Amino acid sequence: MRDLDLQLDVPATGNSGLLAEKPANQKQTGEQEREKKEQLHGQEWLESDSCSSGCELSVEEAQDPFLVSIHIIADPGQSQPLQEAIDKVLAWIHPDLRLFRVSERRAPRRRRKAPKAAQPALAVVLFLQEEYGEEQILQLHRTLQRPPWRHHHTERVPGRFLPYLPCSQDFFTLAPGTPLWAIRPVHYGREIVRFTIYCRHDNYADILKFYELILRRSPSQRKTDFCIFPVFSNLDVDIQFSLKRLPRDQAPVPTDSSVLEFRVKDIGELVPLLPNPCSPISEGRWQTEDHDGNKILLQRFKEYVMALELLVS
């Protein structure tokens, strides 16, 4: 398993972890300030979680809105426009969603030409409230049609009837090796941010068990080819993680310029149970991969809790 071509420049204490090259000295203060702000946002989200029975949860017991996050690794000079593009799109759901961190490589990466019909293994789907009107969805769709976003593909809809919003079948991407993005209308309930991994047909059952182990929970919805794990829920938004089983003739391609990160309580207990080697890349952070070769990072939850306690004390 090849390690990520990055260097960690801060301890594993950020709200989604800071995975980046060492910046110049004049930039370190800005990055650290941003990290502190995001940690405080994490505390606010934890405190905003509804508990109607008046229960008192410790920070560790509370729902973690940043249990799952994504790091995107850009070529030199590309991190700022990509980060701004992501933040602008997520602001349609909630302005405090800090679920993505974009960092840069030291040098541009040479890429092999991917097959034309290649299916990226990772996707982000945003479900927007239908009651606000279709114009909101269409406006966001127009945003995704402008650089740095680019159209990737349009899904074919089974059956004779098209959805009332044809744009809801479009997928977009920011750069090669990064997740697909899509928008969907939601008819009722909260708006949703859903991380989706597309799985090889024969590996789906094993990958499902793998992420049950990582997330320490079972899916709330489960079918033979699809499942959804609840990650976080408050009055404004649901954050979900899902797996989608592809047909036998389709093979997902791991996103080599992005990586999922999960917060875990006890890496020591988890490592012996993992199917692939798991190696430390910094204090409190480990790297492994699932059965399809998707690289993931595991951050010790204790490091995050300690950071929050220091910030709010």
Short mmCIF file of C-alpha atoms in Angstrom, two decimals:
data_model
loop_
_atom_site.label_atom_id
_atom_site.label_comp_id
_atom_site.label_asym_id
_atom_site.label_seq_id
_atom_site.Cartn_x
_atom_site.Cartn_y
_atom_site.Cartn_z
CA MET A 1 0.00 0.00 0.00
CA ARG A 2 1.54 3.32 -1.12
CA ASP A 3 1.42 6.10 1.45
CA LEU A 4 -0.08 9.45 0.57
CA ASP A 5 2.51 11.79 -0.93
CA LEU A 6 1.99 14.40 1.79
CA GLN A 7 3.61 15.67 4.94
CA LEU A 8 1.60 16.39 8.06
CA ASP A 9 2.31 19.84 9.45
CA VAL A 10 0.17 19.89 12.60
CA PRO A 11 -0.87 17.38 15.27
CA ALA A 12 -4.02 15.38 14.63
CA THR A 13 -6.25 17.77 16.52
CA GLY A 14 -8.26 19.60 13.88
CA ASN A 15 -11.96 19.14 13.34
CA SER A 16 -11.31 17.18 10.18
CA GLY A 17 -7.56 16.91 10.47
CA LEU A 18 -5.11 19.06 8.55
CA LEU A 19 -3.41 17.00 5.88
CA ALA A 20 -1.14 19.28 3.92
CA GLU A 21 2.36 20.18 2.90
CA LYS A 22 4.26 22.48 5.22
CA PRO A 23 3.31 26.02 4.20
CA ALA A 24 5.60 29.00 4.25
CA ASN A 25 6.05 30.61 7.68
CA GLN A 26 3.83 33.56 6.83
CA LYS A 27 0.97 31.18 6.05
CA GLN A 28 1.19 29.05 9.16
CA THR A 29 -0.64 31.55 11.35
CA GLY A 30 -3.57 31.72 8.93
CA GLU A 31 -3.83 27.95 8.76
CA GLN A 32 -3.69 27.63 12.53
CA GLU A 33 -6.37 30.31 12.95
CA ARG A 34 -8.58 28.51 10.48
CA GLU A 35 -8.00 25.22 12.30
CA LYS A 36 -9.06 26.78 15.64
CA LYS A 37 -12.18 28.29 14.10
CA GLU A 38 -13.15 24.94 12.62
CA GLN A 39 -12.60 23.20 15.95
CA LEU A 40 -14.94 25.70 17.60
CA HIS A 41 -17.49 25.11 14.84
CA GLY A 42 -17.26 21.42 15.73
CA GLN A 43 -18.02 22.22 19.36
CA GLU A 44 -21.00 24.36 18.33
CA TRP A 45 -22.36 21.53 16.18
CA LEU A 46 -21.95 19.08 19.03
CA GLU A 47 -23.83 21.41 21.37
CA SER A 48 -26.58 22.04 18.80
CA ASP A 49 -27.49 18.35 18.61
CA SER A 50 -31.02 18.00 19.92
CA CYS A 51 -31.60 15.90 23.03
CA SER A 52 -35.27 16.33 23.85
CA SER A 53 -35.16 14.22 27.00
CA GLY A 54 -32.71 16.61 28.67
CA CYS A 55 -29.92 14.03 28.71
CA GLU A 56 -26.38 15.14 29.48
CA LEU A 57 -23.89 13.72 27.01
CA SER A 58 -20.15 13.97 27.29
CA VAL A 59 -18.31 15.31 24.26
CA GLU A 60 -17.16 11.78 23.48
CA GLU A 61 -20.69 10.38 23.68
CA ALA A 62 -22.28 13.13 21.61
CA GLN A 63 -22.80 12.79 17.90
CA ASP A 64 -19.77 13.92 15.95
CA PRO A 65 -20.65 15.97 12.84
CA PHE A 66 -17.10 15.46 11.58
CA LEU A 67 -16.94 11.71 12.12
CA VAL A 68 -16.42 11.40 8.36
CA SER A 69 -14.55 13.99 6.32
CA ILE A 70 -12.69 14.19 3.02
CA HIS A 71 -9.21 15.47 2.20
CA ILE A 72 -8.60 16.59 -1.38
CA ILE A 73 -5.01 16.82 -2.58
CA ALA A 74 -4.51 19.42 -5.32
CA ASP A 75 -1.61 20.33 -7.56
CA PRO A 76 0.45 23.38 -6.53
CA GLY A 77 -1.51 26.62 -6.72
CA GLN A 78 -4.89 24.90 -6.98
CA SER A 79 -5.92 24.46 -3.34
CA GLN A 80 -7.53 27.86 -2.75
CA PRO A 81 -9.91 27.88 -5.76
CA LEU A 82 -10.94 24.28 -5.06
CA GLN A 83 -11.54 24.97 -1.35
CA GLU A 84 -13.56 28.08 -2.14
CA ALA A 85 -15.64 26.18 -4.70
CA ILE A 86 -16.46 23.44 -2.18
CA ASP A 87 -17.27 25.89 0.63
CA LYS A 88 -19.58 27.84 -1.67
CA VAL A 89 -21.54 24.71 -2.60
CA LEU A 90 -21.79 23.38 0.97
CA ALA A 91 -23.04 26.78 2.15
CA TRP A 92 -26.32 25.95 0.39
CA ILE A 93 -26.82 23.29 3.08
CA HIS A 94 -25.19 25.02 6.07
CA PRO A 95 -22.45 27.69 6.28
CA ASP A 96 -20.62 25.87 9.08
CA LEU A 97 -20.07 22.56 7.30
CA ARG A 98 -16.31 22.04 7.34
CA LEU A 99 -16.29 18.53 5.93
CA PHE A 100 -13.56 19.05 3.33
CA ARG A 101 -9.96 20.18 3.50
CA VAL A 102 -7.96 20.89 0.34
CA SER A 103 -4.17 20.77 0.51
CA GLU A 104 -1.41 20.77 -2.10
CA ARG A 105 1.28 18.43 -3.34
CA ARG A 106 4.83 19.64 -3.55
CA ALA A 107 4.92 19.02 -7.30
CA PRO A 108 2.29 18.40 -10.00
CA ARG A 109 1.37 14.77 -10.41
CA ARG A 110 1.64 12.90 -13.67
CA ARG A 111 -1.60 11.09 -14.33
CA ARG A 112 -2.41 8.02 -16.29
CA LYS A 113 -5.27 8.51 -18.66
CA ALA A 114 -8.35 6.96 -17.04
CA PRO A 115 -10.77 4.90 -19.14
CA LYS A 116 -13.48 7.08 -20.62
CA ALA A 117 -16.25 5.24 -18.76
CA ALA A 118 -14.36 5.01 -15.46
CA GLN A 119 -16.58 5.25 -12.38
CA PRO A 120 -14.91 7.17 -9.51
CA ALA A 121 -15.39 5.23 -6.30
CA LEU A 122 -16.32 8.23 -4.15
CA ALA A 123 -19.25 10.64 -4.51
CA VAL A 124 -20.87 13.45 -2.53
CA VAL A 125 -24.62 13.91 -2.95
CA LEU A 126 -26.43 17.00 -1.63
CA PHE A 127 -30.18 16.70 -1.04
CA LEU A 128 -31.90 20.11 -1.06
CA GLN A 129 -35.37 20.86 0.25
CA GLU A 130 -37.93 20.72 -2.53
CA GLU A 131 -40.28 23.05 -0.60
CA TYR A 132 -37.96 26.01 -1.25
CA GLY A 133 -38.73 25.70 -4.95
CA GLU A 134 -36.92 24.17 -7.87
CA GLU A 135 -35.14 27.46 -8.64
CA GLN A 136 -32.78 26.88 -5.70
CA ILE A 137 -31.74 23.51 -7.11
CA LEU A 138 -31.41 24.88 -10.63
CA GLN A 139 -29.28 27.77 -9.36
CA LEU A 140 -26.88 25.39 -7.62
CA HIS A 141 -26.86 23.26 -10.77
CA ARG A 142 -25.72 26.32 -12.74
CA THR A 143 -22.94 26.88 -10.20
CA LEU A 144 -21.68 23.34 -10.80
CA GLN A 145 -21.53 24.04 -14.53
CA ARG A 146 -18.95 26.81 -14.08
CA PRO A 147 -15.17 26.40 -13.52
CA PRO A 148 -13.51 24.93 -11.57
CA TRP A 149 -16.45 22.50 -11.69
CA ARG A 150 -16.89 20.32 -14.75
CA HIS A 151 -19.62 17.95 -15.89
CA HIS A 152 -18.63 14.28 -15.53
CA HIS A 153 -21.62 12.26 -16.72
CA THR A 154 -25.40 12.00 -16.64
CA GLU A 155 -27.08 8.90 -15.27
CA ARG A 156 -29.60 7.11 -17.39
CA VAL A 157 -32.98 6.91 -15.71
CA PRO A 158 -34.62 3.47 -15.85
CA GLY A 159 -38.17 3.37 -17.13
CA ARG A 160 -40.03 5.71 -19.45
CA PHE A 161 -40.51 8.67 -17.13
CA LEU A 162 -37.84 11.29 -16.55
CA PRO A 163 -37.55 13.09 -13.19
CA TYR A 164 -39.25 16.48 -13.09
CA LEU A 165 -35.77 18.03 -12.70
CA PRO A 166 -33.53 16.46 -15.38
CA CYS A 167 -30.47 18.13 -13.81
CA SER A 168 -30.86 15.82 -10.80
CA GLN A 169 -29.22 13.03 -12.82
CA ASP A 170 -26.02 14.99 -13.53
CA PHE A 171 -22.68 14.35 -11.84
CA PHE A 172 -19.85 16.87 -11.59
CA THR A 173 -16.25 16.89 -10.44
CA LEU A 174 -13.60 19.44 -9.48
CA ALA A 175 -10.41 17.78 -10.69
CA PRO A 176 -9.11 14.35 -11.74
CA GLY A 177 -8.99 11.89 -8.87
CA THR A 178 -11.55 13.76 -6.74
CA PRO A 179 -15.12 12.76 -5.80
CA LEU A 180 -18.18 13.05 -7.97
CA TRP A 181 -20.78 15.60 -6.84
CA ALA A 182 -24.53 15.56 -7.44
CA ILE A 183 -27.61 17.42 -6.24
CA ARG A 184 -31.00 15.87 -5.59
CA PRO A 185 -34.35 17.22 -4.39
CA VAL A 186 -35.60 15.94 -1.04
CA HIS A 187 -39.38 15.89 -0.66
CA TYR A 188 -39.56 15.98 3.15
CA GLY A 189 -37.32 15.96 6.21
CA ARG A 190 -33.95 17.63 6.59
CA GLU A 191 -31.44 18.49 3.94
CA ILE A 192 -28.73 15.88 3.57
CA VAL A 193 -25.02 15.59 2.86
CA ARG A 194 -24.28 12.01 1.84
CA PHE A 195 -20.84 10.49 1.25
CA THR A 196 -21.12 7.46 -1.05
CA ILE A 197 -18.60 4.76 -1.91
CA TYR A 198 -19.29 2.71 -5.04
CA CYS A 199 -18.23 -0.90 -4.44
CA ARG A 200 -17.21 -3.77 -6.67
CA HIS A 201 -20.05 -6.25 -6.88
CA ASP A 202 -18.17 -9.16 -5.29
CA ASN A 203 -16.63 -7.04 -2.52
CA TYR A 204 -19.80 -5.31 -1.35
CA ALA A 205 -20.55 -7.63 1.60
CA ASP A 206 -16.97 -7.44 2.91
CA ILE A 207 -16.82 -3.67 2.49
CA LEU A 208 -20.10 -3.32 4.38
CA LYS A 209 -18.62 -5.23 7.33
CA PHE A 210 -15.44 -3.15 7.08
CA TYR A 211 -17.26 0.16 7.46
CA GLU A 212 -19.53 -1.21 10.19
CA LEU A 213 -16.31 -1.88 12.08
CA ILE A 214 -14.87 1.57 11.37
CA LEU A 215 -18.08 3.47 12.17
CA ARG A 216 -19.06 1.27 15.15
CA ARG A 217 -22.67 1.18 13.97
CA SER A 218 -25.03 -0.62 11.62
CA PRO A 219 -26.79 0.87 8.59
CA SER A 220 -30.14 2.50 9.25
CA GLN A 221 -31.31 1.46 5.79
CA ARG A 222 -30.11 -1.65 4.02
CA LYS A 223 -30.83 -3.35 0.70
CA THR A 224 -28.99 -5.96 -1.33
CA ASP A 225 -27.14 -3.29 -3.30
CA PHE A 226 -27.28 -0.17 -1.11
CA CYS A 227 -27.04 0.90 2.54
CA ILE A 228 -26.98 4.13 4.55
CA PHE A 229 -25.14 4.79 7.82
CA PRO A 230 -26.34 7.74 9.92
CA VAL A 231 -23.40 9.96 10.88
CA PHE A 232 -24.97 13.07 12.40
CA SER A 233 -28.37 14.71 12.65
CA ASN A 234 -29.64 18.01 14.05
CA LEU A 235 -32.53 20.34 13.26
CA ASP A 236 -30.86 21.59 10.08
CA VAL A 237 -29.11 18.71 8.36
CA ASP A 238 -28.43 14.99 8.22
CA ILE A 239 -24.93 13.76 7.41
CA GLN A 240 -24.83 10.23 6.03
CA PHE A 241 -22.35 7.66 4.74
CA SER A 242 -23.53 5.12 2.19
CA LEU A 243 -22.33 2.18 0.09
CA LYS A 244 -23.58 1.39 -3.41
CA ARG A 245 -22.99 -1.99 -5.04
CA LEU A 246 -22.16 -1.75 -8.74
CA PRO A 247 -23.12 -4.34 -11.39
CA ARG A 248 -20.55 -7.05 -12.10
CA ASP A 249 -19.45 -5.40 -15.34
CA GLN A 250 -18.53 -2.11 -13.62
CA ALA A 251 -15.35 -1.49 -11.64
CA PRO A 252 -15.03 1.65 -9.49
CA VAL A 253 -11.73 3.55 -9.63
CA PRO A 254 -10.30 4.78 -6.29
CA THR A 255 -9.99 8.57 -6.13
CA ASP A 256 -6.23 9.00 -5.92
CA SER A 257 -6.43 12.73 -5.13
CA SER A 258 -8.86 12.44 -2.23
CA VAL A 259 -9.09 10.33 0.89
CA LEU A 260 -11.79 9.71 3.49
CA GLU A 261 -10.95 10.23 7.15
CA PHE A 262 -12.81 8.63 10.05
CA ARG A 263 -12.54 9.38 13.75
CA VAL A 264 -12.20 6.24 15.84
CA LYS A 265 -12.14 5.73 19.60
CA ASP A 266 -9.47 3.05 19.90
CA ILE A 267 -7.07 2.47 17.02
CA GLY A 268 -5.18 -0.14 19.04
CA GLU A 269 -8.22 -2.42 19.22
CA LEU A 270 -9.20 -1.72 15.63
CA VAL A 271 -5.91 -2.39 13.82
CA PRO A 272 -5.79 -6.20 14.36
CA LEU A 273 -9.32 -6.51 12.94
CA LEU A 274 -8.62 -4.71 9.66
CA PRO A 275 -8.21 -6.74 6.43
CA ASN A 276 -5.23 -4.71 5.14
CA PRO A 277 -2.08 -3.29 6.74
CA CYS A 278 -2.62 -0.19 8.85
CA SER A 279 0.38 2.07 9.43
CA PRO A 280 0.84 5.29 11.42
CA ILE A 281 1.53 8.45 9.41
CA SER A 282 1.55 10.86 12.37
CA GLU A 283 0.74 10.92 16.06
CA GLY A 284 -2.88 9.85 16.41
CA ARG A 285 -3.43 9.19 12.69
CA TRP A 286 -3.18 5.93 10.73
CA GLN A 287 -3.62 4.92 7.09
CA THR A 288 -5.20 1.78 5.63
CA GLU A 289 -7.49 0.81 2.75
CA ASP A 290 -10.70 -1.12 2.19
CA HIS A 291 -11.24 -4.20 0.02
CA ASP A 292 -11.51 -2.13 -3.18
CA GLY A 293 -8.27 -0.26 -2.54
CA ASN A 294 -9.86 3.00 -1.33
CA LYS A 295 -7.36 4.62 1.02
CA ILE A 296 -8.73 5.90 4.32
CA LEU A 297 -7.28 7.71 7.32
CA LEU A 298 -8.15 6.87 10.90
CA GLN A 299 -7.85 9.64 13.48
CA ARG A 300 -7.88 8.84 17.17
CA PHE A 301 -11.00 10.49 18.59
CA LYS A 302 -9.23 11.29 21.85
CA GLU A 303 -6.94 13.78 20.06
CA TYR A 304 -9.97 15.71 18.79
CA VAL A 305 -11.70 15.76 22.19
CA MET A 306 -8.56 17.06 23.89
CA ALA A 307 -8.33 19.86 21.34
CA LEU A 308 -11.93 20.91 21.94
CA GLU A 309 -11.46 20.91 25.71
CA LEU A 310 -8.44 23.21 25.37
CA LEU A 311 -10.26 25.58 23.05
CA VAL A 312 -13.39 25.98 25.18
CA SER A 313 -11.66 26.06 28.59
#
